[in-house]
């Protein structure tokens, strides 16, 4: 889920052309439930349309500004999505919101802690994140070192931050961690030159 149609939000926070996409709270929950049930049922592997095996229930709602409702409203939406996905296809794997910068959003007191404290579901099969280490540092420590909170996008140890968030909130740290979006090096960021001593702004940091 990444933004919503006008009918679902009462046309709140809408932009784009030719199709309007809205960041407002989903107020038409009955039709949202029906849509999710129809989608998951169609692709549950038993109706001749193939199988969607896993679902990420949100896409960068905090970092991307794709949801401008309240935290309580977000909890309601995600919890309902999870319930209806599991009902329509009990074998599907389900997770929460895919976000970048776990060193910002999964640190103590971060948005995931707030989400769970507000009643967000802990009934997940894996935890996902969007890894873009080249934004600040292409070195392996950006992903695999100890959790260093960033307050933005300049921390490190993203995997450790994820494990810490799970542990703090009573969720098994043995569930899989999936990077569902991301990339490593590119030619658009040169910060890694200072951190690793390699690469260039034109060549990227892999060289």
CSV table of C-alpha atoms in Angstrom, one decimal, residues 7-9 16 18 37-38 70 83 87 99 141-142 145-146 150 154 160 166 180 182 185-186 190 207:
chain,number,residue,atom,x,y,z
A,7,UNK,CA,-12.7,7.8,-2.9
A,8,UNK,CA,-10.9,6.1,-0.1
A,9,UNK,CA,-9.6,9.3,1.6
A,16,UNK,CA,-0.5,13.8,-9.3
A,18,UNK,CA,-3.4,12.0,-14.7
A,37,UNK,CA,-10.0,-9.7,0.4
A,38,UNK,CA,-10.7,-9.8,-3.4
A,70,UNK,CA,-2.4,10.0,12.6
A,83,UNK,CA,-6.3,-9.7,9.3
A,87,UNK,CA,-8.1,-14.7,6.3
A,99,UNK,CA,10.9,1.7,5.4
A,141,UNK,CA,29.5,-1.5,8.2
A,142,UNK,CA,26.5,0.6,7.0
A,145,UNK,CA,27.9,-3.0,12.1
A,146,UNK,CA,26.5,-2.1,15.5
A,150,UNK,CA,21.2,8.5,12.7
A,154,UNK,CA,23.8,9.0,8.4
A,160,UNK,CA,21.4,-4.5,14.2
A,166,UNK,CA,12.2,-6.7,17.4
A,180,UNK,CA,12.5,-5.7,-0.2
A,182,UNK,CA,17.3,-1.1,-2.3
A,185,UNK,CA,26.5,1.6,-5.2
A,186,UNK,CA,25.7,4.2,-7.8
A,190,UNK,CA,30.1,10.5,-3.5
A,207,UNK,CA,35.4,0.7,-7.8
